[in-house]
Coordinates of C-alpha atoms and ligand atoms in Angstrom, one line a residue:
M1 CA 180.2 135.6 -53.9
S2 CA 178.1 132.7 -54.9
F3 CA 178.0 131.3 -58.4
E4 CA 174.3 132.4 -58.7
L5 CA 175.3 136.0 -57.9
I6 CA 178.1 136.0 -60.5
N7 CA 175.7 134.5 -63.0
R8 CA 173.1 137.3 -62.3
A9 CA 175.8 140.0 -62.6
R10 CA 176.9 138.6 -66.0
R11 CA 173.4 139.1 -67.3
T12 CA 173.3 142.8 -66.3
I13 CA 173.8 145.6 -68.9
G14 CA 176.2 147.2 -66.5
F15 CA 178.5 144.1 -66.6
R16 CA 178.4 143.9 -70.4
L17 CA 179.0 147.6 -70.8
A18 CA 182.0 147.5 -68.4
L19 CA 183.3 144.5 -70.3
W20 CA 182.9 146.2 -73.7
Y21 CA 184.5 149.4 -72.4
A22 CA 187.5 147.5 -70.9
G23 CA 187.9 145.4 -74.0
A24 CA 187.8 148.4 -76.3
F25 CA 190.2 150.4 -74.1
I26 CA 192.7 147.5 -73.8
L27 CA 192.5 146.6 -77.5
S28 CA 193.0 150.2 -78.6
S29 CA 195.9 150.6 -76.2
L30 CA 197.4 147.4 -77.6
L31 CA 196.9 148.6 -81.2
L32 CA 198.5 151.9 -80.3
F33 CA 201.6 150.2 -78.7
G34 CA 201.8 147.8 -81.6
L35 CA 201.8 150.7 -84.1
A36 CA 204.4 152.6 -82.1
Y37 CA 206.6 149.4 -82.0
F38 CA 206.3 148.9 -85.7
L39 CA 207.1 152.6 -86.5
L40 CA 210.1 152.5 -84.1
A41 CA 211.4 149.2 -85.4
S42 CA 211.2 150.4 -89.0
S43 CA 212.8 153.7 -88.3
L44 CA 215.7 152.1 -86.4
E45 CA 216.2 149.7 -89.3
R46 CA 216.2 152.5 -91.8
R47 CA 218.7 154.4 -89.6
D48 CA 221.0 151.4 -89.5
R49 CA 220.8 150.9 -93.3
E50 CA 221.6 154.6 -93.9
S51 CA 224.6 154.5 -91.6
I52 CA 225.9 151.3 -93.4
E53 CA 225.4 153.0 -96.7
V54 CA 227.2 156.2 -95.6
R55 CA 230.2 154.1 -94.2
L56 CA 230.3 152.1 -97.4
R57 CA 230.5 155.3 -99.5
E58 CA 233.2 156.8 -97.1
L59 CA 235.4 153.7 -97.4
E60 CA 234.8 153.5 -101.1
A61 CA 236.1 157.1 -101.5
Q62 CA 239.0 156.3 -99.2
Y63 CA 239.9 153.2 -101.1
R64 CA 239.9 155.1 -104.3
A65 CA 242.1 157.9 -102.9
E66 CA 244.5 155.9 -100.8
G67 CA 244.1 152.3 -101.7
R68 CA 243.7 149.3 -99.4
K69 CA 246.6 150.4 -97.3
G70 CA 244.9 153.8 -96.6
V71 CA 241.7 152.0 -95.6
Q72 CA 243.7 149.7 -93.3
E73 CA 245.4 152.6 -91.6
G74 CA 242.2 154.5 -91.2
L75 CA 240.6 151.5 -89.5
A76 CA 243.6 151.1 -87.1
F77 CA 243.5 154.8 -86.3
Q78 CA 239.8 154.6 -85.5
K79 CA 240.3 151.6 -83.3
R80 CA 242.9 153.4 -81.4
L81 CA 240.5 156.3 -80.9
G82 CA 238.0 153.8 -79.5
N83 CA 235.2 154.2 -82.1
K84 CA 231.8 154.0 -80.4
K85 CA 230.0 153.0 -83.6
P86 CA 232.0 150.2 -85.1
F87 CA 231.2 148.5 -88.5
F88 CA 232.0 145.2 -90.0
I89 CA 234.4 145.8 -92.9
R90 CA 235.6 143.3 -95.5
I91 CA 237.7 143.8 -98.6
A92 CA 237.9 140.8 -100.9
S93 CA 239.7 140.1 -104.2
P94 CA 237.7 139.9 -107.4
R95 CA 237.5 136.1 -106.8
N96 CA 236.0 136.8 -103.3
A97 CA 239.0 135.8 -101.2
T98 CA 239.2 137.9 -98.1
V99 CA 242.0 140.4 -98.1
L100 CA 241.0 142.5 -95.2
M101 CA 238.4 142.0 -92.5
A102 CA 237.5 143.9 -89.4
V103 CA 234.8 142.7 -86.9
P104 CA 234.2 144.6 -83.6
D105 CA 235.1 142.3 -80.7
E106 CA 231.9 143.0 -78.6
W107 CA 229.5 141.6 -81.3
A108 CA 228.0 138.1 -81.3
E109 CA 229.9 135.5 -83.2
F110 CA 229.1 135.2 -86.9
D111 CA 230.2 132.5 -89.3
L112 CA 232.1 134.8 -91.6
S113 CA 233.5 132.1 -93.7
V114 CA 230.1 132.0 -95.4
L115 CA 230.9 135.3 -97.0
E116 CA 233.5 133.5 -99.3
H117 CA 230.5 131.7 -100.8
P118 CA 227.8 134.2 -100.0
P119 CA 224.1 133.6 -100.5
V120 CA 222.8 135.8 -103.2
A121 CA 221.3 139.0 -101.9
E122 CA 218.5 140.5 -103.9
P123 CA 219.6 143.6 -105.8
G124 CA 219.4 146.7 -103.7
R125 CA 218.9 144.6 -100.5
L126 CA 221.4 143.9 -97.8
L127 CA 223.0 140.5 -97.2
R128 CA 221.7 139.1 -93.9
L129 CA 224.0 136.8 -92.0
P130 CA 222.5 135.3 -88.8
A131 CA 224.8 135.0 -85.7
K132 CA 225.8 131.5 -84.5
D133 CA 223.5 131.7 -81.5
D134 CA 220.7 133.3 -83.6
E135 CA 220.7 136.3 -81.3
A136 CA 221.5 138.9 -83.9
V137 CA 221.9 139.4 -87.7
L138 CA 224.7 141.0 -89.5
E139 CA 223.4 143.2 -92.3
I140 CA 226.0 143.7 -95.0
A141 CA 226.0 146.1 -98.0
S142 CA 228.5 145.5 -100.8
T143 CA 230.0 147.4 -103.7
R144 CA 232.5 146.6 -106.4
L145 CA 235.6 148.8 -106.5
S146 CA 237.8 149.4 -109.5
G147 CA 239.5 146.2 -110.7
G148 CA 236.6 144.1 -109.3
T149 CA 237.7 144.3 -105.7
L150 CA 234.7 143.8 -103.3
L151 CA 234.1 146.2 -100.5
Q152 CA 231.6 145.1 -97.8
V153 CA 230.3 147.1 -94.8
G154 CA 227.9 145.7 -92.3
K155 CA 226.4 146.2 -88.9
S156 CA 225.0 143.9 -86.3
T157 CA 221.3 144.3 -85.3
E158 CA 222.2 143.6 -81.6
E159 CA 222.0 147.2 -80.5
R160 CA 218.6 147.7 -82.3
D161 CA 217.3 144.4 -81.0
S162 CA 218.1 145.2 -77.4
F163 CA 216.5 148.6 -77.8
L164 CA 213.3 147.0 -79.1
E165 CA 213.4 144.4 -76.4
N166 CA 213.6 147.1 -73.8
F167 CA 210.6 148.8 -75.5
R168 CA 208.7 145.5 -75.4
S169 CA 209.3 145.0 -71.7
I170 CA 208.3 148.5 -71.0
V171 CA 205.0 148.0 -72.9
A172 CA 204.4 144.7 -71.0
G173 CA 204.9 146.6 -67.8
V174 CA 202.6 149.4 -68.9
M175 CA 199.9 146.9 -70.0
V176 CA 199.3 145.9 -66.3
P177 CA 198.0 149.4 -65.3
V178 CA 196.3 149.8 -68.7
I179 CA 194.3 146.6 -68.0
L180 CA 193.5 147.8 -64.5
I181 CA 192.4 151.3 -65.8
G182 CA 190.3 149.6 -68.5
V183 CA 188.5 147.3 -66.0
T184 CA 188.0 149.9 -63.3
G185 CA 187.2 152.7 -65.8
G186 CA 184.7 150.4 -67.5
A187 CA 183.1 149.5 -64.2
F188 CA 182.9 153.2 -63.2
L189 CA 181.6 154.4 -66.5
A190 CA 178.9 151.7 -66.6
W191 CA 177.9 152.5 -63.1
R192 CA 177.7 156.3 -64.0
A193 CA 175.9 155.7 -67.3
L194 CA 173.3 153.4 -65.7
R195 CA 172.6 155.5 -62.6
P196 CA 169.5 157.1 -64.1
I197 CA 168.2 153.7 -65.1
R198 CA 168.8 152.4 -61.6
Q199 CA 166.9 155.4 -60.2
L200 CA 164.1 154.7 -62.6
I201 CA 164.0 151.1 -61.4
D202 CA 164.0 152.3 -57.8
T203 CA 161.2 154.7 -58.5
V204 CA 159.1 152.0 -60.2
R205 CA 159.8 149.6 -57.2
A206 CA 158.7 152.4 -54.8
I207 CA 155.5 153.0 -56.7
E208 CA 154.8 149.3 -56.8
S209 CA 155.1 149.1 -53.1
G210 CA 152.6 151.9 -52.7
A211 CA 154.7 155.1 -52.6
M212 CA 152.7 156.8 -55.3
A213 CA 154.5 160.2 -54.7
A214 CA 157.9 158.7 -55.6
R215 CA 159.6 160.4 -58.6
V216 CA 162.9 159.9 -60.5
P217 CA 165.6 162.4 -59.5
T218 CA 166.5 164.4 -62.6
R219 CA 169.8 166.3 -63.0
Q220 CA 168.8 168.8 -65.8
T221 CA 171.7 167.6 -67.9
G222 CA 169.5 167.4 -71.0
D223 CA 170.8 164.0 -72.0
E224 CA 168.5 161.2 -73.2
L225 CA 168.3 159.4 -69.8
D226 CA 167.5 162.7 -68.1
E227 CA 164.8 163.3 -70.7
L228 CA 163.5 159.8 -70.0
G229 CA 163.4 160.5 -66.3
Q230 CA 161.6 163.8 -66.9
L231 CA 159.1 162.1 -69.3
F232 CA 158.6 159.3 -66.8
N233 CA 157.9 161.9 -64.0
S234 CA 155.5 163.9 -66.1
M235 CA 153.7 160.6 -67.1
L236 CA 153.4 159.8 -63.4
D237 CA 152.1 163.3 -62.7
R238 CA 149.5 162.9 -65.4
I239 CA 148.4 159.5 -64.2
A240 CA 148.2 160.9 -60.6
A241 CA 146.1 163.9 -62.0
L242 CA 143.9 161.5 -63.9
I243 CA 143.4 159.3 -60.8
Q244 CA 142.6 162.4 -58.8
G245 CA 140.2 163.6 -61.5
M246 CA 138.5 160.2 -61.6
R247 CA 138.2 160.1 -57.9
G248 CA 136.7 163.6 -57.9
A249 CA 134.4 162.7 -60.8
L250 CA 133.3 159.5 -59.1
D251 CA 132.5 161.5 -55.9
N252 CA 130.6 164.0 -57.9
V253 CA 128.7 161.4 -59.9
A254 CA 127.8 159.5 -56.7
H255 CA 126.6 162.8 -55.2
D256 CA 124.7 163.9 -58.2
L257 CA 123.1 160.5 -58.7
R258 CA 121.8 160.4 -55.2
T259 CA 119.4 163.3 -55.7
P260 CA 117.5 162.0 -58.8
M261 CA 117.6 158.5 -57.4
T262 CA 116.1 159.6 -54.1
R263 CA 113.5 161.6 -56.0
L264 CA 112.7 158.6 -58.2
R265 CA 112.4 156.4 -55.1
G266 CA 110.2 159.0 -53.4
I267 CA 107.8 159.2 -56.3
A268 CA 107.5 155.4 -56.6
E269 CA 107.1 155.0 -52.8
V270 CA 104.4 157.6 -52.5
A271 CA 102.6 156.0 -55.5
L272 CA 102.8 152.6 -53.8
Q273 CA 101.8 153.6 -50.3
S274 CA 98.5 155.4 -50.8
E275 CA 95.6 154.1 -52.7
H276 CA 95.7 156.4 -55.6
S277 CA 93.7 156.3 -58.7
L278 CA 95.2 154.8 -61.8
D279 CA 95.7 158.3 -63.2
T280 CA 97.8 159.4 -60.3
C281 CA 99.8 156.2 -60.6
R282 CA 100.3 156.9 -64.3
E283 CA 101.5 160.4 -63.4
A284 CA 103.9 159.0 -60.9
L285 CA 105.3 156.5 -63.5
A286 CA 105.6 159.3 -66.0
D287 CA 107.7 161.3 -63.4
C288 CA 109.8 158.2 -62.9
V289 CA 110.4 157.8 -66.6
E290 CA 111.4 161.5 -66.8
E291 CA 113.8 161.1 -63.8
A292 CA 115.3 157.9 -65.3
D293 CA 115.8 159.7 -68.7
Q294 CA 117.7 162.5 -67.0
L295 CA 119.8 159.9 -65.2
L296 CA 120.5 158.1 -68.5
T297 CA 121.4 161.4 -70.2
M298 CA 123.8 162.2 -67.4
L299 CA 125.4 158.7 -67.5
N300 CA 125.7 158.8 -71.3
T301 CA 127.2 162.2 -71.2
L302 CA 129.7 161.1 -68.5
M303 CA 130.6 158.1 -70.7
D304 CA 131.1 160.4 -73.7
I305 CA 133.4 162.7 -71.7
S306 CA 135.5 159.8 -70.4
E307 CA 135.8 158.3 -73.8
A308 CA 136.8 161.6 -75.4
E309 CA 139.3 162.3 -72.6
T310 CA 140.9 158.8 -72.8
G311 CA 141.0 158.9 -76.6
A312 CA 138.5 156.1 -77.0
L313 CA 135.8 158.2 -78.6
K314 CA 135.3 157.2 -82.2
L315 CA 135.3 160.3 -84.4
D316 CA 133.7 160.2 -87.9
L317 CA 136.0 162.6 -89.6
E318 CA 134.7 164.4 -92.6
A319 CA 134.8 167.8 -94.3
V320 CA 132.5 170.1 -92.3
N321 CA 131.3 173.5 -93.5
V322 CA 131.4 175.8 -90.4
A323 CA 128.7 178.3 -91.5
A324 CA 126.3 175.4 -92.2
L325 CA 127.1 173.8 -88.9
M326 CA 126.3 177.1 -87.1
E327 CA 123.0 177.4 -89.0
D328 CA 122.1 173.9 -87.9
A329 CA 122.7 174.6 -84.3
L330 CA 120.9 177.9 -84.5
D331 CA 117.8 176.2 -86.1
L332 CA 117.7 174.0 -83.0
Y333 CA 117.7 176.9 -80.6
Q334 CA 116.0 179.7 -82.5
D335 CA 112.6 179.0 -80.9
V336 CA 114.0 178.9 -77.3
A337 CA 116.0 182.1 -78.0
E338 CA 112.9 183.9 -79.4
E339 CA 110.8 182.7 -76.5
K340 CA 113.3 184.2 -74.1
G341 CA 113.6 187.4 -76.1
V342 CA 117.3 187.0 -76.9
T343 CA 118.6 187.7 -80.4
V344 CA 121.1 185.4 -82.0
S345 CA 123.3 186.3 -85.0
T346 CA 125.8 184.2 -86.9
M347 CA 128.8 185.4 -88.6
A348 CA 131.1 183.0 -90.6
P349 CA 132.6 183.0 -94.0
K350 CA 130.7 180.7 -96.4
E351 CA 133.7 178.8 -97.6
L352 CA 135.3 177.9 -94.2
W353 CA 135.8 174.2 -94.0
L354 CA 137.5 171.9 -91.5
T355 CA 137.9 168.1 -90.9
A356 CA 135.9 167.0 -87.9
D357 CA 133.2 164.8 -86.6
R358 CA 130.1 166.7 -87.8
N359 CA 127.7 165.5 -85.1
R360 CA 130.2 166.0 -82.2
L361 CA 131.0 169.5 -83.4
R362 CA 127.3 170.3 -83.7
Q363 CA 127.0 169.2 -80.1
V364 CA 129.8 171.5 -79.1
V365 CA 128.2 174.6 -80.8
A366 CA 124.8 173.6 -79.5
N367 CA 126.0 173.3 -75.9
L368 CA 127.7 176.7 -76.0
L369 CA 124.6 178.2 -77.6
D370 CA 122.4 176.6 -75.1
N371 CA 124.4 178.0 -72.2
A372 CA 124.5 181.5 -73.8
I373 CA 120.7 181.5 -74.1
K374 CA 120.3 180.1 -70.6
Y375 CA 122.5 182.7 -68.9
T376 CA 121.5 185.7 -71.0
P377 CA 118.5 187.6 -69.7
S378 CA 115.7 188.8 -72.0
G379 CA 116.7 191.6 -74.4
G380 CA 120.3 190.3 -74.6
R381 CA 122.3 189.5 -77.7
I382 CA 124.3 186.4 -78.7
E383 CA 126.8 186.3 -81.5
L384 CA 128.0 183.0 -83.0
G385 CA 131.1 183.6 -85.1
A386 CA 134.0 181.8 -86.8
H387 CA 137.1 182.8 -88.7
R388 CA 140.2 181.2 -90.0
Q389 CA 143.5 181.8 -88.2
E390 CA 146.6 180.2 -89.9
H391 CA 145.9 176.4 -89.7
T392 CA 143.0 176.7 -87.4
V393 CA 139.4 177.6 -87.3
V394 CA 138.4 179.9 -84.3
L395 CA 134.8 179.6 -83.3
H396 CA 133.3 181.9 -80.7
V397 CA 130.0 182.3 -78.8
K398 CA 129.6 185.7 -77.3
D399 CA 126.7 186.8 -75.1
T400 CA 125.7 189.8 -73.2
G401 CA 124.6 187.6 -70.3
I402 CA 125.1 187.5 -66.5
G403 CA 128.8 186.6 -66.9
I404 CA 130.9 184.4 -64.7
T405 CA 132.9 185.6 -61.6
P406 CA 136.7 185.2 -61.9
D407 CA 136.8 182.5 -59.1
E408 CA 134.2 180.4 -60.9
L409 CA 135.7 180.8 -64.4
P410 CA 138.4 178.2 -64.2
R411 CA 136.0 175.7 -62.7
V412 CA 133.3 175.8 -65.4
W413 CA 135.1 173.2 -67.4
D414 CA 135.0 170.7 -64.5
R415 CA 132.7 167.7 -64.7
L416 CA 129.3 168.2 -62.9
Y417 CA 130.4 171.8 -61.9
R418 CA 127.4 174.1 -61.8
G419 CA 127.9 177.8 -60.9
K420 CA 125.5 179.5 -58.6
P421 CA 123.4 180.9 -61.5
G422 CA 123.4 177.4 -63.0
L423 CA 121.7 175.9 -60.0
S424 CA 118.5 177.7 -60.8
Q425 CA 118.6 176.6 -64.5
R426 CA 118.0 173.2 -66.0
G427 CA 121.3 171.3 -66.7
L428 CA 123.6 168.7 -65.4
G429 CA 126.9 170.7 -65.1
L430 CA 128.3 168.5 -67.9
G431 CA 127.8 170.7 -71.0
L432 CA 131.2 172.5 -70.9
S433 CA 133.1 169.4 -69.8
L434 CA 131.8 167.6 -72.9
V435 CA 132.7 170.7 -75.1
K436 CA 136.3 170.6 -73.8
A437 CA 136.7 166.9 -74.1
V438 CA 135.3 166.7 -77.7
V439 CA 137.4 169.7 -78.8
E440 CA 140.6 168.3 -77.2
A441 CA 139.8 164.9 -78.9
H442 CA 140.0 166.9 -82.2
R443 CA 143.4 168.2 -81.0
G444 CA 141.9 171.7 -80.4
H445 CA 141.5 173.8 -77.3
V446 CA 138.9 175.9 -75.5
E447 CA 139.1 179.3 -73.7
A448 CA 136.6 181.4 -71.8
S449 CA 136.6 185.0 -70.8
S450 CA 133.9 186.7 -68.9
A451 CA 132.9 189.8 -67.0
P452 CA 130.1 189.5 -64.5
G453 CA 127.1 191.6 -65.6
V454 CA 128.6 192.3 -69.0
G455 CA 128.8 188.9 -70.7
S456 CA 131.0 186.0 -71.7
V457 CA 132.9 184.8 -74.7
F458 CA 133.6 181.1 -75.2
T459 CA 136.2 180.3 -77.8
V460 CA 137.0 177.0 -79.5
V461 CA 140.2 176.7 -81.6
L462 CA 140.2 173.7 -83.9
P463 CA 142.9 172.6 -86.4
I464 CA 141.7 172.6 -90.0
R465 CA 143.2 169.2 -90.5
P466 CA 143.8 167.5 -87.2
A467 CA 147.0 165.4 -87.3
N468 CA 147.4 161.9 -85.7
L469 CA 143.6 161.2 -85.6
R470 CA 142.0 157.9 -86.5
Ligands
ADP1 P1 125.2 173.6 -66.9 O1 124.4 172.4 -67.2 O2 125.1 174.0 -65.5 O3 125.0 174.7 -67.9 P2 127.8 173.6 -68.0 O4 128.9 172.7 -67.9 O5 127.3 173.9 -69.4 O6 126.7 173.1 -67.0 O7 128.3 175.0 -67.4 C1 128.9 175.0 -66.1 C2 128.6 176.3 -65.4 O8 129.3 177.4 -66.1 C3 127.2 176.7 -65.4 O9 126.5 176.2 -64.3 C4 127.2 178.3 -65.3 O10 127.4 178.7 -64.0 C5 128.5 178.6 -66.0 N1 128.2 179.0 -67.5 C6 128.4 178.3 -68.6 N2 128.1 179.1 -69.7 C7 127.8 180.3 -69.2 C8 127.5 181.6 -69.9 N3 127.4 181.7 -71.2 N4 127.3 182.7 -69.1 C9 127.4 182.6 -67.7 N5 127.7 181.4 -67.1 C10 127.9 180.3 -67.8

């Protein structure tokens, strides 16, 4: 492995994660072993002290009952029996001259002459006498007997030390697999934990190299990385749908622009070719202006829809009275409706308010009303209504018109879509797309239901106070 490769691996999150895990695992194992060692050492020490204390009390009682001779005989008897747990025992005169002393043969060598001039042990503490080779310590407890005689009982720490040493070497042996487990476990965990991220990177790479259909594999585990994968996929799906939509819209626009542009060109060409009077030329120019206006309206509406859909449409939010808004829209279309012999009624509570862009909302109602009038034959009725429902205002435009067939109904919201009846009417096929885009820009939604030959209902649901809006 080259130096460059190692350097790159060191910068990866996986490497750092593995290192952290291994470090934490090894450190906590060490701490655990350390704690176990400390507890073991202190419990062994306490056990030794207790046994010294017990032996001291035993001998004290024996001395009181049988005197020094009794103690001496007792010791000789125990030696003959081969006592497995021998103690150091010393009896000294009140002036600290050794009278009797028993030291087990198998213990390390201690300089016991020191005991004649002993270092002062702290009260309640044992006297500690190091062995000549410093390998062990003789711990001695003392008590004064009647007449000032000194009785001392001690025990070497050899047995305890060798037990602890064994424990230390076992721990040292165990640490090798612990380190191995820490390092491999850390590497494995980091590899597992970062698998979704690697899959995300692979997907982005695949998309970058042109495979637009690539998606992150999700495991439905519900964890954060799985959620990230799902969100990433749904974002990709949304982008794909938008691209598809834009392509479709572009195709439609190109197609729909061709007809008025050809007409425009035709009018101009005819006017140029023949030697017409000035009036005829003026008429041709007026037709050109009309066609150009229609084109401009179409382009502007398309721009508005795109802006509303992408969230770039600036909304001038203010308090809007719904009843007044409906009256405004009705004023605009009253004459057209009368001319067509269609009656329009409005029905909305006077005090129904919502926060919205007044002009955009008026455009929404006007477009729906315009359609209702267009697609309702003479003698029909249109109802413009609104009511409050929880935190929303529900607006509806109901007509007794020609209706929409079930296969056409979902498509009426598409840009530049015009149903069969629409083709015989004025219009660009953009009215409902704009309604939907503007309503959704207000965080609302639209619905339509219709029965051919009976009529249609277009419903707009808007939040009274749209959240997260500029
Ligand atoms: P247009 O300019 O054609 O009216 P819209 O986007 O407003 O475009 O409507 C799309 C199509 O939906 C229309 O061509 C028509 O077929 C259908 N439509 C819309 N409103 C109604 C209605 N109230 N009754 C019946 N059909 C309707």
